[in-house]
PDB file of C-alpha atoms and ligand atoms in Angstrom:
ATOM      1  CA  UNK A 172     -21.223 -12.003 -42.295  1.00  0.00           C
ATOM      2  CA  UNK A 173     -24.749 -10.745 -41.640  1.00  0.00           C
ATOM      3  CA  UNK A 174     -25.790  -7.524 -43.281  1.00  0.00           C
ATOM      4  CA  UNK A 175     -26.031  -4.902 -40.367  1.00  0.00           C
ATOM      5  CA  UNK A 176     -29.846  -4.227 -40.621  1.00  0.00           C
ATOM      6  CA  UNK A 177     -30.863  -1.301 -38.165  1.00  0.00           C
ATOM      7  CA  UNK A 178     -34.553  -2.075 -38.809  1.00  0.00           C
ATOM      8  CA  UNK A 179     -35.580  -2.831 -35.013  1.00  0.00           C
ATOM      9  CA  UNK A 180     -38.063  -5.847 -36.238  1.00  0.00           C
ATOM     10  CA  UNK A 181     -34.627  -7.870 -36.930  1.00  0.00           C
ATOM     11  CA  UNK A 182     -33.115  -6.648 -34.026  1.00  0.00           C
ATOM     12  CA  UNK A 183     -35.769  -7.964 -31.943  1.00  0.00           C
ATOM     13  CA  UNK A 184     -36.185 -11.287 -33.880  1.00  0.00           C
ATOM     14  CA  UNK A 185     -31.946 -11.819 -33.280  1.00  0.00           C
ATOM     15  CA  UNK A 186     -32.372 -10.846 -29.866  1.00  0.00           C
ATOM     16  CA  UNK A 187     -35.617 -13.288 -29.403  1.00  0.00           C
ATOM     17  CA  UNK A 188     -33.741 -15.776 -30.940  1.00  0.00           C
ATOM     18  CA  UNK A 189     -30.832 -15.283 -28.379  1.00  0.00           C
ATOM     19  CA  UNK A 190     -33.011 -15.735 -25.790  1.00  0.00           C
ATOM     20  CA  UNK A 191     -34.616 -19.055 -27.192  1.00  0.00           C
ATOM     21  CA  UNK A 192     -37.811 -17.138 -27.366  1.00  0.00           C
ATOM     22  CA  UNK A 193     -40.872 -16.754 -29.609  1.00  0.00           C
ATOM     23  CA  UNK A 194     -42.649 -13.244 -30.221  1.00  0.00           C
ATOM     24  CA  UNK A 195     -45.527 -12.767 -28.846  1.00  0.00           C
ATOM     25  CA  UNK A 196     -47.238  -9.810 -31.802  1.00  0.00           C
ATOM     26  CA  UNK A 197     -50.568  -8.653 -30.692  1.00  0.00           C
ATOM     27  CA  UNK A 198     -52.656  -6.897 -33.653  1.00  0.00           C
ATOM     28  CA  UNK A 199     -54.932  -3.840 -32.827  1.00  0.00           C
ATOM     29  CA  UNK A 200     -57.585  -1.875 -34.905  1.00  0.00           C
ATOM     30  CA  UNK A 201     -55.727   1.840 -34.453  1.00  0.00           C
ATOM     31  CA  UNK A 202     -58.245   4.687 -33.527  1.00  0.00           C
ATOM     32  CA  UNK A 203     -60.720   1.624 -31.994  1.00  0.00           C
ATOM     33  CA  UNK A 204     -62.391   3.513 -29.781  1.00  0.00           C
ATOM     34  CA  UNK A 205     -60.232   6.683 -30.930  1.00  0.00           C
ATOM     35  CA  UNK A 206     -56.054   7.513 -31.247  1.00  0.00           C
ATOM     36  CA  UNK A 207     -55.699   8.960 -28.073  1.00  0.00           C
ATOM     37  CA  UNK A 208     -56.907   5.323 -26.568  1.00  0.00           C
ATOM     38  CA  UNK A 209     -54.898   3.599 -28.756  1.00  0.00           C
ATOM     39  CA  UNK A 210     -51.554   4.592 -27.649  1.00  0.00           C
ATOM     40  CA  UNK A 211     -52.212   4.055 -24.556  1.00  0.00           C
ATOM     41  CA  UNK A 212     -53.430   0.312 -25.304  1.00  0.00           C
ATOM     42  CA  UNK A 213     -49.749   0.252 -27.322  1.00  0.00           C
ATOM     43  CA  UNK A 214     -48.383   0.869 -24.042  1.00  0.00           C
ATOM     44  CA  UNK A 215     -50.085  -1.425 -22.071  1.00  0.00           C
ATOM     45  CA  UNK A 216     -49.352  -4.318 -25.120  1.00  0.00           C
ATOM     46  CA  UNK A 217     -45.602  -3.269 -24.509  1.00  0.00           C
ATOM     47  CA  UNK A 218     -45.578  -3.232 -20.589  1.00  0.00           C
ATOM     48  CA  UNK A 219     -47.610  -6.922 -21.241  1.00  0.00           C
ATOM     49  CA  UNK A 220     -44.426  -8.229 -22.438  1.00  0.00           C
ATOM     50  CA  UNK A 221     -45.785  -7.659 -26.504  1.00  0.00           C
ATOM     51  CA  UNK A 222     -42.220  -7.860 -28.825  1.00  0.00           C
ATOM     52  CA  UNK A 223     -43.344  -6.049 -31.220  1.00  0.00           C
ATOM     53  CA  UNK A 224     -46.857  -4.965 -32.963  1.00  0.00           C
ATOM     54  CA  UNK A 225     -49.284  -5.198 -35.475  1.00  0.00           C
ATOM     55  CA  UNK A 226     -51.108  -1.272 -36.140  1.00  0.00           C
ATOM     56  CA  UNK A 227     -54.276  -2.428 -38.020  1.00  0.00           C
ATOM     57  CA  UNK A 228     -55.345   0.683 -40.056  1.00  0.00           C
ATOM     58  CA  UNK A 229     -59.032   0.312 -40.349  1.00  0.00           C
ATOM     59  CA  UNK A 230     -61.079   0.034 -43.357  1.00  0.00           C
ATOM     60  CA  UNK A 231     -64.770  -0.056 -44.754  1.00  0.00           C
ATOM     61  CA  UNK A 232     -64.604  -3.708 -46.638  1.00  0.00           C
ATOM     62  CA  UNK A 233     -61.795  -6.083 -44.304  1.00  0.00           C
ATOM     63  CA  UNK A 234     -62.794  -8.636 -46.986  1.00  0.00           C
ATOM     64  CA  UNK A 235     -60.157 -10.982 -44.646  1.00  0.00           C
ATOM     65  CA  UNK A 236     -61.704 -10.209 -41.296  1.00  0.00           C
ATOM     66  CA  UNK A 237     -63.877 -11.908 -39.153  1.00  0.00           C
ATOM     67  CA  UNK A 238     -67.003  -9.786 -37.211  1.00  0.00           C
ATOM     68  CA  UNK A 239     -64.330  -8.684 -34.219  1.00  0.00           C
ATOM     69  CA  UNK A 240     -62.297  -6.814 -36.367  1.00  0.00           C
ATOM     70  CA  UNK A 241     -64.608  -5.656 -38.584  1.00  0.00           C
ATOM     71  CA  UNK A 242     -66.257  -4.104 -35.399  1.00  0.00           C
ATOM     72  CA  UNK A 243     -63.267  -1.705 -34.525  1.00  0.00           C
ATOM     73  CA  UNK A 244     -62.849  -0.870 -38.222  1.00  0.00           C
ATOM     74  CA  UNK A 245     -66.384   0.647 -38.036  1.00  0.00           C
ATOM     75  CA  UNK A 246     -65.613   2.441 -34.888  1.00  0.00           C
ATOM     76  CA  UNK A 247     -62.201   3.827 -35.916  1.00  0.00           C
ATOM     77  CA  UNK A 248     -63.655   4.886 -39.279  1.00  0.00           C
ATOM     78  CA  UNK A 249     -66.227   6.867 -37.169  1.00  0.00           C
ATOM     79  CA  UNK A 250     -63.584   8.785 -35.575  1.00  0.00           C
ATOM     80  CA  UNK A 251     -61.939   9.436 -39.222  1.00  0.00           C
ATOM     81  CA  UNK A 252     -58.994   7.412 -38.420  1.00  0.00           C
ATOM     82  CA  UNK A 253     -57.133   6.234 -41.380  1.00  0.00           C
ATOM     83  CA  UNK A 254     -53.640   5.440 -42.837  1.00  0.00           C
ATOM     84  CA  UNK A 255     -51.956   8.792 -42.108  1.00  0.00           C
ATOM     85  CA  UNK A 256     -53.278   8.620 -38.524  1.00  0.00           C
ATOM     86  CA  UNK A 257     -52.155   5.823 -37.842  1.00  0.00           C
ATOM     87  CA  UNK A 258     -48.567   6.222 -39.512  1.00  0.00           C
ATOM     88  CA  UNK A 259     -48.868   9.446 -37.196  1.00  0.00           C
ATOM     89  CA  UNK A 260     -50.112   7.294 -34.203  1.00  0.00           C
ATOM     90  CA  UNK A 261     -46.565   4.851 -34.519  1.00  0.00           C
ATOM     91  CA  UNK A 262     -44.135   8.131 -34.415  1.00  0.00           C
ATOM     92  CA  UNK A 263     -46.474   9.548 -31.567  1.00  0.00           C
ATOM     93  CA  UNK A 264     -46.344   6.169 -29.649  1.00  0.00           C
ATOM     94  CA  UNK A 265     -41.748   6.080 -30.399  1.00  0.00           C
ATOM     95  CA  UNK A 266     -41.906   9.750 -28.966  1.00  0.00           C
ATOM     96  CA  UNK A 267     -43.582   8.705 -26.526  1.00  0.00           C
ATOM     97  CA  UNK A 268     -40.983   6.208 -25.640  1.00  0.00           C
ATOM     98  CA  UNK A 269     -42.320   2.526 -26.723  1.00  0.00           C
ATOM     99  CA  UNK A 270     -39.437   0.768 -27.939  1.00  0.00           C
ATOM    100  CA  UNK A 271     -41.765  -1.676 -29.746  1.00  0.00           C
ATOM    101  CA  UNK A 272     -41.272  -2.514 -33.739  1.00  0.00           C
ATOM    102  CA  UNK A 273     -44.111  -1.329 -35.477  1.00  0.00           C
ATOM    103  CA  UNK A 274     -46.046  -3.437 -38.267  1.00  0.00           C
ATOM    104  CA  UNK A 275     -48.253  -0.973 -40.441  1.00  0.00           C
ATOM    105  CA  UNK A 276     -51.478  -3.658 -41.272  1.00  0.00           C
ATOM    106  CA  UNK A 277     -53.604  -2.037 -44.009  1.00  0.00           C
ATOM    107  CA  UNK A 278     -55.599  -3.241 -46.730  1.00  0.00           C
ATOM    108  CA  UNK A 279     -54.093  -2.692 -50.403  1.00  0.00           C
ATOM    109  CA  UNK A 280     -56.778   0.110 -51.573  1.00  0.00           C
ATOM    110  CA  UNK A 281     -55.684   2.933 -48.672  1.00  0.00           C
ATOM    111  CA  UNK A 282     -52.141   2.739 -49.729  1.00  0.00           C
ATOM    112  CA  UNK A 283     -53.061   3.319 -53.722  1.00  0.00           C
ATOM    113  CA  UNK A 284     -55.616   6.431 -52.536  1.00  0.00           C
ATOM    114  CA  UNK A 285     -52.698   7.968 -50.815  1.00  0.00           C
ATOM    115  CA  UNK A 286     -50.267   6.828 -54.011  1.00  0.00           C
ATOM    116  CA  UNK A 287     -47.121   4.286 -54.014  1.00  0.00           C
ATOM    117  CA  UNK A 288     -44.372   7.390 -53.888  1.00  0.00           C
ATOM    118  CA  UNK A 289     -46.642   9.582 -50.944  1.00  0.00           C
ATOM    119  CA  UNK A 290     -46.575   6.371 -48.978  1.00  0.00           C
ATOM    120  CA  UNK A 291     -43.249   4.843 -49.316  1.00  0.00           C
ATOM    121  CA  UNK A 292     -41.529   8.430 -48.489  1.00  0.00           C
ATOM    122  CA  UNK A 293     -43.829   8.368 -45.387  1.00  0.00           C
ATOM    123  CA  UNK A 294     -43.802   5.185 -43.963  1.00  0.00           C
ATOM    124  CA  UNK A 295     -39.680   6.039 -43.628  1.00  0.00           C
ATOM    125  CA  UNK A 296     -40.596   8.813 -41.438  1.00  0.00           C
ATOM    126  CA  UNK A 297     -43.000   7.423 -39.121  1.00  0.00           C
ATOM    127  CA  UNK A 298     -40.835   4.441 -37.245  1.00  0.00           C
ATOM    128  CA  UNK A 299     -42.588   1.556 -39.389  1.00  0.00           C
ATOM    129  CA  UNK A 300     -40.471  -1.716 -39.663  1.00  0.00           C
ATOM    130  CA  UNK A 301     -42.335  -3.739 -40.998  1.00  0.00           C
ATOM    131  CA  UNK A 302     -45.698  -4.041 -43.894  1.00  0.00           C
ATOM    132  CA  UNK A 303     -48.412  -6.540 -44.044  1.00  0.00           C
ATOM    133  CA  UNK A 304     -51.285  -5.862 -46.963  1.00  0.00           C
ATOM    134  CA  UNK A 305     -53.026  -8.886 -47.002  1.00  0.00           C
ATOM    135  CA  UNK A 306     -54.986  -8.110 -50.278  1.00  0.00           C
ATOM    136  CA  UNK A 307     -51.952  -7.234 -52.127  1.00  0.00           C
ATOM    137  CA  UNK A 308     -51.831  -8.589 -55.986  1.00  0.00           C
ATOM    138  CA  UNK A 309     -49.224 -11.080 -56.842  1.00  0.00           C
ATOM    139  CA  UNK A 310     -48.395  -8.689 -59.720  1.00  0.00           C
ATOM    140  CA  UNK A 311     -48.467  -6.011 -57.900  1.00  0.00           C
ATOM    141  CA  UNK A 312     -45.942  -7.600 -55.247  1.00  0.00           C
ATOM    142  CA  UNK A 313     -42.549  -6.577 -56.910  1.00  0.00           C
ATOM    143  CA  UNK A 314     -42.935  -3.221 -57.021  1.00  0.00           C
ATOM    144  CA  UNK A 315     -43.996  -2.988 -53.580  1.00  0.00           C
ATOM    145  CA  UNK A 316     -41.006  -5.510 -52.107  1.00  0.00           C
ATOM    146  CA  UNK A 317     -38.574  -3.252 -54.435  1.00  0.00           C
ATOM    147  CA  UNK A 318     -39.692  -0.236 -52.862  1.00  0.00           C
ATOM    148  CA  UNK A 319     -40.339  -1.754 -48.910  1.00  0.00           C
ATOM    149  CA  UNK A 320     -36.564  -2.553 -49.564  1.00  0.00           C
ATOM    150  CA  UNK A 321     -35.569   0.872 -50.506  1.00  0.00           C
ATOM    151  CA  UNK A 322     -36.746   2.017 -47.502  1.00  0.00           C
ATOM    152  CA  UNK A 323     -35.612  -0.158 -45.091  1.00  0.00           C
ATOM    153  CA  UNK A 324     -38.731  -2.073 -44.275  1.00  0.00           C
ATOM    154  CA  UNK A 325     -39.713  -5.259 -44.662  1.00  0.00           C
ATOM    155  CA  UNK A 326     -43.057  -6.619 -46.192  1.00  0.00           C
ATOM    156  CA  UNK A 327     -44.200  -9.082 -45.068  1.00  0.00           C
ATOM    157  CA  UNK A 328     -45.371 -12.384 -47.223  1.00  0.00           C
ATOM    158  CA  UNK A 329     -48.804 -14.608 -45.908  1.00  0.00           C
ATOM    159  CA  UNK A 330     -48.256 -17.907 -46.616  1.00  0.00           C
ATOM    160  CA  UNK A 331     -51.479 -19.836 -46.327  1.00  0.00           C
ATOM    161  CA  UNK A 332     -52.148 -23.777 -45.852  1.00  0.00           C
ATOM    162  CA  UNK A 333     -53.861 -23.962 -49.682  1.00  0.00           C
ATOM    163  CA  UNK A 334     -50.161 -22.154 -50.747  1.00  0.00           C
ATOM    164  CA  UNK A 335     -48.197 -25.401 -50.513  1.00  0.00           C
ATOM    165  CA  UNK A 336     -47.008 -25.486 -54.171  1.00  0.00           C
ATOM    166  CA  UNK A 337     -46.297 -21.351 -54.118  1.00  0.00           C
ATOM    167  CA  UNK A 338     -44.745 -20.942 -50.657  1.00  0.00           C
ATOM    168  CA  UNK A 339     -41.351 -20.746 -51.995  1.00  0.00           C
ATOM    169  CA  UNK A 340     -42.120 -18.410 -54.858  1.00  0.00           C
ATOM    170  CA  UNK A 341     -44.321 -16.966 -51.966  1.00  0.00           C
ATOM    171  CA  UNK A 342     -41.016 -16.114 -49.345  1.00  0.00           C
ATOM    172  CA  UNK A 343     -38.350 -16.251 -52.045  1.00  0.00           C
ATOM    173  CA  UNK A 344     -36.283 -12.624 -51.628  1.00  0.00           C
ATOM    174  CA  UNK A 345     -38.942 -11.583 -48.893  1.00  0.00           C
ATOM    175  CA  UNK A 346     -37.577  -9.939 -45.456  1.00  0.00           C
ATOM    176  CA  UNK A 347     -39.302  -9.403 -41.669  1.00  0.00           C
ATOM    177  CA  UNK A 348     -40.514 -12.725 -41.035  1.00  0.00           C
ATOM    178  CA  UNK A 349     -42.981 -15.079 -42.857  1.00  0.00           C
ATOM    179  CA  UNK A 350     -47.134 -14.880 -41.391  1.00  0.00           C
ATOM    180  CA  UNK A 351     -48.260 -18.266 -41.464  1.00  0.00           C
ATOM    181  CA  UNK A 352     -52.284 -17.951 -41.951  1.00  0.00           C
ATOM    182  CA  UNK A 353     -53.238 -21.372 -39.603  1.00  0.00           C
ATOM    183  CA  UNK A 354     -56.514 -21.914 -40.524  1.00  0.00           C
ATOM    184  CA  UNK A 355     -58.568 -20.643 -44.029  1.00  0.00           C
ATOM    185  CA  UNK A 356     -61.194 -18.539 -43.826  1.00  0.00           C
ATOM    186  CA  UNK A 357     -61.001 -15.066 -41.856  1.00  0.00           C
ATOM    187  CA  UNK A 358     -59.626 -13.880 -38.553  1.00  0.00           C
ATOM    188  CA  UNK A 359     -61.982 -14.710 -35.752  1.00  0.00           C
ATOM    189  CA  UNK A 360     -60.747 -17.019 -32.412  1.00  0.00           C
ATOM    190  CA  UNK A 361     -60.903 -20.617 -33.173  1.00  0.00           C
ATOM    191  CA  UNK A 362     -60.978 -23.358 -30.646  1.00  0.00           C
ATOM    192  CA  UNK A 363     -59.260 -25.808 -32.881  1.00  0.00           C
ATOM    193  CA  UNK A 364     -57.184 -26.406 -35.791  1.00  0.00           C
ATOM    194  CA  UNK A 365     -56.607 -28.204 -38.958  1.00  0.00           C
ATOM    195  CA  UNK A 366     -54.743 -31.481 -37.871  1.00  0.00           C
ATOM    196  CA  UNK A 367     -51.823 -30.382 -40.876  1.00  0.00           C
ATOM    197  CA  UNK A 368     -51.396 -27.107 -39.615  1.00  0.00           C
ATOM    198  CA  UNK A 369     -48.315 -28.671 -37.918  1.00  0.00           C
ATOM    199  CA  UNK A 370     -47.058 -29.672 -41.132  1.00  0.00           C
ATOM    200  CA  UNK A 371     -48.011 -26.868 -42.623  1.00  0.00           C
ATOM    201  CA  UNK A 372     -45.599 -24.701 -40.307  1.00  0.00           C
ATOM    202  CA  UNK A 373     -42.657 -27.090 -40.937  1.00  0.00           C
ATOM    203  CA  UNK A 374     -42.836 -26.768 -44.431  1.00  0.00           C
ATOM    204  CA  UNK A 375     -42.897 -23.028 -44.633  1.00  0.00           C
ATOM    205  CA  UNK A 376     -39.919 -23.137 -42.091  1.00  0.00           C
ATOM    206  CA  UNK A 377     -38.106 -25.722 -43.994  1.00  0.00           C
ATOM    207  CA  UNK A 378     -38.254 -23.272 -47.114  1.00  0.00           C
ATOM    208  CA  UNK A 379     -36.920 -19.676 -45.750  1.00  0.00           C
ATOM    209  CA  UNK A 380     -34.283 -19.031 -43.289  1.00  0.00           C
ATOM    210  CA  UNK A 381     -36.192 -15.786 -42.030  1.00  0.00           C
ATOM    211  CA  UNK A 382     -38.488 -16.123 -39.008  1.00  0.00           C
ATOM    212  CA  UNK A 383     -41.802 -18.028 -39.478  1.00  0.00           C
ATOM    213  CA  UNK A 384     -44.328 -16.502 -37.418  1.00  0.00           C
ATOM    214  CA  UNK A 385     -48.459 -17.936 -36.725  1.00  0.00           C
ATOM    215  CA  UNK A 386     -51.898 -16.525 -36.690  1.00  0.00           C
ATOM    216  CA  UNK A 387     -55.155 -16.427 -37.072  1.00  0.00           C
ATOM    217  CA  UNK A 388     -57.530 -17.727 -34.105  1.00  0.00           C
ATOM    218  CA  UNK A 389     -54.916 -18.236 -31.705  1.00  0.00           C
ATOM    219  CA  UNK A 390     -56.867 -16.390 -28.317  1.00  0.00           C
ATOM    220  CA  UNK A 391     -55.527 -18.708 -25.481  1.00  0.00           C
ATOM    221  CA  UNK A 392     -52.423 -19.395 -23.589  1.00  0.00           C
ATOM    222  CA  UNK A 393     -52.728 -22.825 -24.344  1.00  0.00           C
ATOM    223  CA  UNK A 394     -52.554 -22.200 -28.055  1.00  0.00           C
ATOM    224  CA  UNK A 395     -50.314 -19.377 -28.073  1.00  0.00           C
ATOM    225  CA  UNK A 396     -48.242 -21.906 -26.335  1.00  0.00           C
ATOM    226  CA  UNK A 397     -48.974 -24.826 -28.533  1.00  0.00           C
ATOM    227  CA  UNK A 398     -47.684 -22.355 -31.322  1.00  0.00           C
ATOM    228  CA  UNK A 399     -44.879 -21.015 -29.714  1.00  0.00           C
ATOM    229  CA  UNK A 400     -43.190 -24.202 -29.688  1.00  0.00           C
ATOM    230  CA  UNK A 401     -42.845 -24.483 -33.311  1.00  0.00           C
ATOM    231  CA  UNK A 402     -42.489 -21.025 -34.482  1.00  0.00           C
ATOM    232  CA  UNK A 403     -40.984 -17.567 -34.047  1.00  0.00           C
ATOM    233  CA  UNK A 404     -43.552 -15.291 -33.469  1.00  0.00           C
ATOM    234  CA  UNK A 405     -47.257 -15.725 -32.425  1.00  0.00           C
ATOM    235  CA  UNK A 406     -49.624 -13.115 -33.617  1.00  0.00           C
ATOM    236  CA  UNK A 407     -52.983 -12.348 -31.904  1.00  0.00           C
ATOM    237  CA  UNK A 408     -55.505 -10.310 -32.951  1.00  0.00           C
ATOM    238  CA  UNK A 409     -58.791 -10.878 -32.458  1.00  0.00           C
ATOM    239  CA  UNK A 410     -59.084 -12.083 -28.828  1.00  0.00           C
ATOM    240  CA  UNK A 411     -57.182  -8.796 -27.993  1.00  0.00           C
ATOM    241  CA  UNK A 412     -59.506  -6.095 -30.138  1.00  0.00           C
ATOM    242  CA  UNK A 413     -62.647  -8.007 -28.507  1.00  0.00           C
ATOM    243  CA  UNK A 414     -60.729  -7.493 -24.838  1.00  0.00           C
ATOM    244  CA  UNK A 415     -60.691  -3.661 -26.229  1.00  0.00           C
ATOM    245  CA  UNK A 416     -64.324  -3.947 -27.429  1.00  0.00           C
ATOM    246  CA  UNK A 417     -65.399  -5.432 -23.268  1.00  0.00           C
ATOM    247  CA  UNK A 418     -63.815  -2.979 -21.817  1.00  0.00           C
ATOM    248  CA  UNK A 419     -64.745  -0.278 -24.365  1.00  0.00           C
ATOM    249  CA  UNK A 420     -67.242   1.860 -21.537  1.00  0.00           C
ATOM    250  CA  UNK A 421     -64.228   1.835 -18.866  1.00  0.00           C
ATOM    251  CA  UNK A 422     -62.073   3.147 -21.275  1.00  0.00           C
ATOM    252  CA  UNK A 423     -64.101   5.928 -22.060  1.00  0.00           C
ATOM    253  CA  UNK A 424     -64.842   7.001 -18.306  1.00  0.00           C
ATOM    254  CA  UNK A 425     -61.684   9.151 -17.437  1.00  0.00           C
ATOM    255  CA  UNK A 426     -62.304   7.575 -14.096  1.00  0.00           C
ATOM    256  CA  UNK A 427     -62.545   3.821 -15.122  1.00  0.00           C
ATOM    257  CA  UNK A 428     -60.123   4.033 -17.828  1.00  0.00           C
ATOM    258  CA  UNK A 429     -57.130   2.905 -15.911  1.00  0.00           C
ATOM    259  CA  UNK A 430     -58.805  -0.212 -14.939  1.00  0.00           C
ATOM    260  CA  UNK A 431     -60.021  -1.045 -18.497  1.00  0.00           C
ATOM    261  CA  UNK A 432     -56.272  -0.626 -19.371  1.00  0.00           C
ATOM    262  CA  UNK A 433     -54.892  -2.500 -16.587  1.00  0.00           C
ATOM    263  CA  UNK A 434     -57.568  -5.394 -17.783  1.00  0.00           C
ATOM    264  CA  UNK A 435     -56.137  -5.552 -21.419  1.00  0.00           C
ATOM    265  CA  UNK A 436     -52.890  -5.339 -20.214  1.00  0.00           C
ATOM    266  CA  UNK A 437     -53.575  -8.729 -17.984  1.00  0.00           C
ATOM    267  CA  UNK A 438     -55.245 -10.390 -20.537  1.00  0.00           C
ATOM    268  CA  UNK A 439     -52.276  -9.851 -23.170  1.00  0.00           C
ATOM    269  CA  UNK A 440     -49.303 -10.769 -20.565  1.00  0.00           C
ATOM    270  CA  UNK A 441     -51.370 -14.199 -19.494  1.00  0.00           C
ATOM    271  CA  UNK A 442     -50.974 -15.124 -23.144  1.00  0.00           C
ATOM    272  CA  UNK A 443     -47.100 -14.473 -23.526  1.00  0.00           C
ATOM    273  CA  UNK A 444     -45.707 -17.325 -24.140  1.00  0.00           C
TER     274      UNK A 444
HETATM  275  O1  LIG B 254     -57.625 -11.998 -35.404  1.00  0.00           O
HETATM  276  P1  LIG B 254     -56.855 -13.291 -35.326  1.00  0.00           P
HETATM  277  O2  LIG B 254     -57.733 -14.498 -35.661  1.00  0.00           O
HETATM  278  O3  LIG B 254     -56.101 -13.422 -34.012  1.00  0.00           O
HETATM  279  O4  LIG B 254     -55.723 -13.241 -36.474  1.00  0.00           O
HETATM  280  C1  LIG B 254     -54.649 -12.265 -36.449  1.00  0.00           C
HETATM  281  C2  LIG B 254     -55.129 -11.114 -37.231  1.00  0.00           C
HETATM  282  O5  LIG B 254     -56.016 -10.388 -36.402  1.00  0.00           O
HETATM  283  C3  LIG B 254     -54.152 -10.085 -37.797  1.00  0.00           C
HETATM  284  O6  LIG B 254     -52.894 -10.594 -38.100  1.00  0.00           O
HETATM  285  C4  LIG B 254     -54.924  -9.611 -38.981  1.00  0.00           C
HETATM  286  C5  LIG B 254     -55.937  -8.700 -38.901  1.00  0.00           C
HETATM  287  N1  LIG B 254     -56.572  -8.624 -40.101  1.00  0.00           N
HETATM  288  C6  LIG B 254     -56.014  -9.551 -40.966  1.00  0.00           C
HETATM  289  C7  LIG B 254     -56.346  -9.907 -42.278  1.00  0.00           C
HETATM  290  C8  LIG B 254     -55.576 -10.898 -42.907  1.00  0.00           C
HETATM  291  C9  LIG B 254     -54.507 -11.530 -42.247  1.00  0.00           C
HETATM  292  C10 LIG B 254     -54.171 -11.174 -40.889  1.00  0.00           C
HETATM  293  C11 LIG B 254     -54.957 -10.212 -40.286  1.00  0.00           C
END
């Protein structure tokens, strides 16, 4: 007997699953070029056929980010986004009727500034399902899967290539899925891949029975479908903030911003798998 879980992440992996299909989980920078922007990019992700997505709250050292990334950060930091907004920018975007899963994406060091009991009783208000904090300290891991449990949202483990000997410590008692890093380094489009990557995702999926999702430089169909076929969930993230970044000057012209949101929308739906 499954547990009943009402957390819409697992909802939307059973139902994927159902449907023999693999997520498609685009990442954005929030507040890149400001919030009001960024919900409406949400909403294009969503109408692209997006399952569910990554909110990347932006911050001044993205030791694991590539120049892309590290772009919006800068430009959502000048419009004084940070982790409240953009727990504020997931309940504005459920009000405003997405029905997407939302995966809060933030760097250790915002969630100790705001403090472990501000942000746990927040994040249950503010239609998060899921964590990712990519920085996070192996000792500091327990507390923080205790407490993600608590509330009723799941955070969720990287598992990268150089992890072989730790991966099941790594995804032992963890929940949401399982973010396979493909490639070492930091996130940036890649045209290739390590020949073991391939491996590398069977292992992990041979070790957990949650869903094993992929990223880091996937930016084409052809690799998002390459992917696809051998996981659950496909996350892209770069390819999509430097869409964001081209069309940057449409979105800010009231009368050009429909087209720059119609263009991000195209470029995110050619990539669903
Ligand atoms: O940008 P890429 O190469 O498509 O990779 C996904 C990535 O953007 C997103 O999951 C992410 C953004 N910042 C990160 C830092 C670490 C791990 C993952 C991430």
């Amino acid at each position: 007997m499954t547990t009943e879980t009402t957390n819409r992440m697992d909802l939307a992996f059973r139902r994927l699953k159902e449907q023999g299909r693999t997520a498609l989980i685009p990442f954005l920078t929030v507040g890149d070029p400001d919030l009001e922007t960024s919900l409406a990019i949400i909403a294009e992700l969503e109408a692209a056929g997006a399952d569910m997505v990554e909110l990347g709250v932006p911050y001044s050292d993205p030791l694991a980010d590539g120049p892309v990334i590290q772009r919006a950060s800068a430009r959502a930091l000048k419009g004084n986004v940070h982790l409240r907004t953009c727990m504020e920018a997931a309940l504005k975007a459920r009000k405003a009727g997405s029905q997407l899963p939302f995966i809060l994406f933030t760097y250790y060091n915002p969630v100790l500034q705001m403090g472990l009991d501000t942000f746990f009783a927040e994040l249950g208000n503010h239609e998060i399902s899921g964590l990712i904090i990519p920085d996070l300290p192996i000792e500091e891991s327990e507390e923080m899967r205790r407490r993600s449990r608590e509330a009723g949202i799941n955070l969720i483990p990287l598992v990268a290539p150089t992890s072989s000997e730790r991966i099941a410590k790594i995804v032992n008692d963890a929940s949401g899925f399982v973010y396979c890093v493909s490639s070492l380094g930091v996130t940036g489009e890649r045209s290739s891949f390590h020949e073991s990557v391939d491996r590398f995702i069977e292992t992990v999926r041979q070790s957990t029975d949650l869903p094993v999702a992929v990223g880091f430089g996937i930016s084409t169909p052809d690799q998002v479908a390459r992917f696809a076929k051998i996981s659950d969930g496909v996350v892209v993230g770069s390819a999509i903030v430097r869409k964001i970044e081209e069309v940057i000057v449409l979105l800010q012209d009231p009368a050009k911003r429909a087209e720059g949101l119609l263009q991000i929308r195209n470029f995110v739906a050619q990539l669903r798998p």
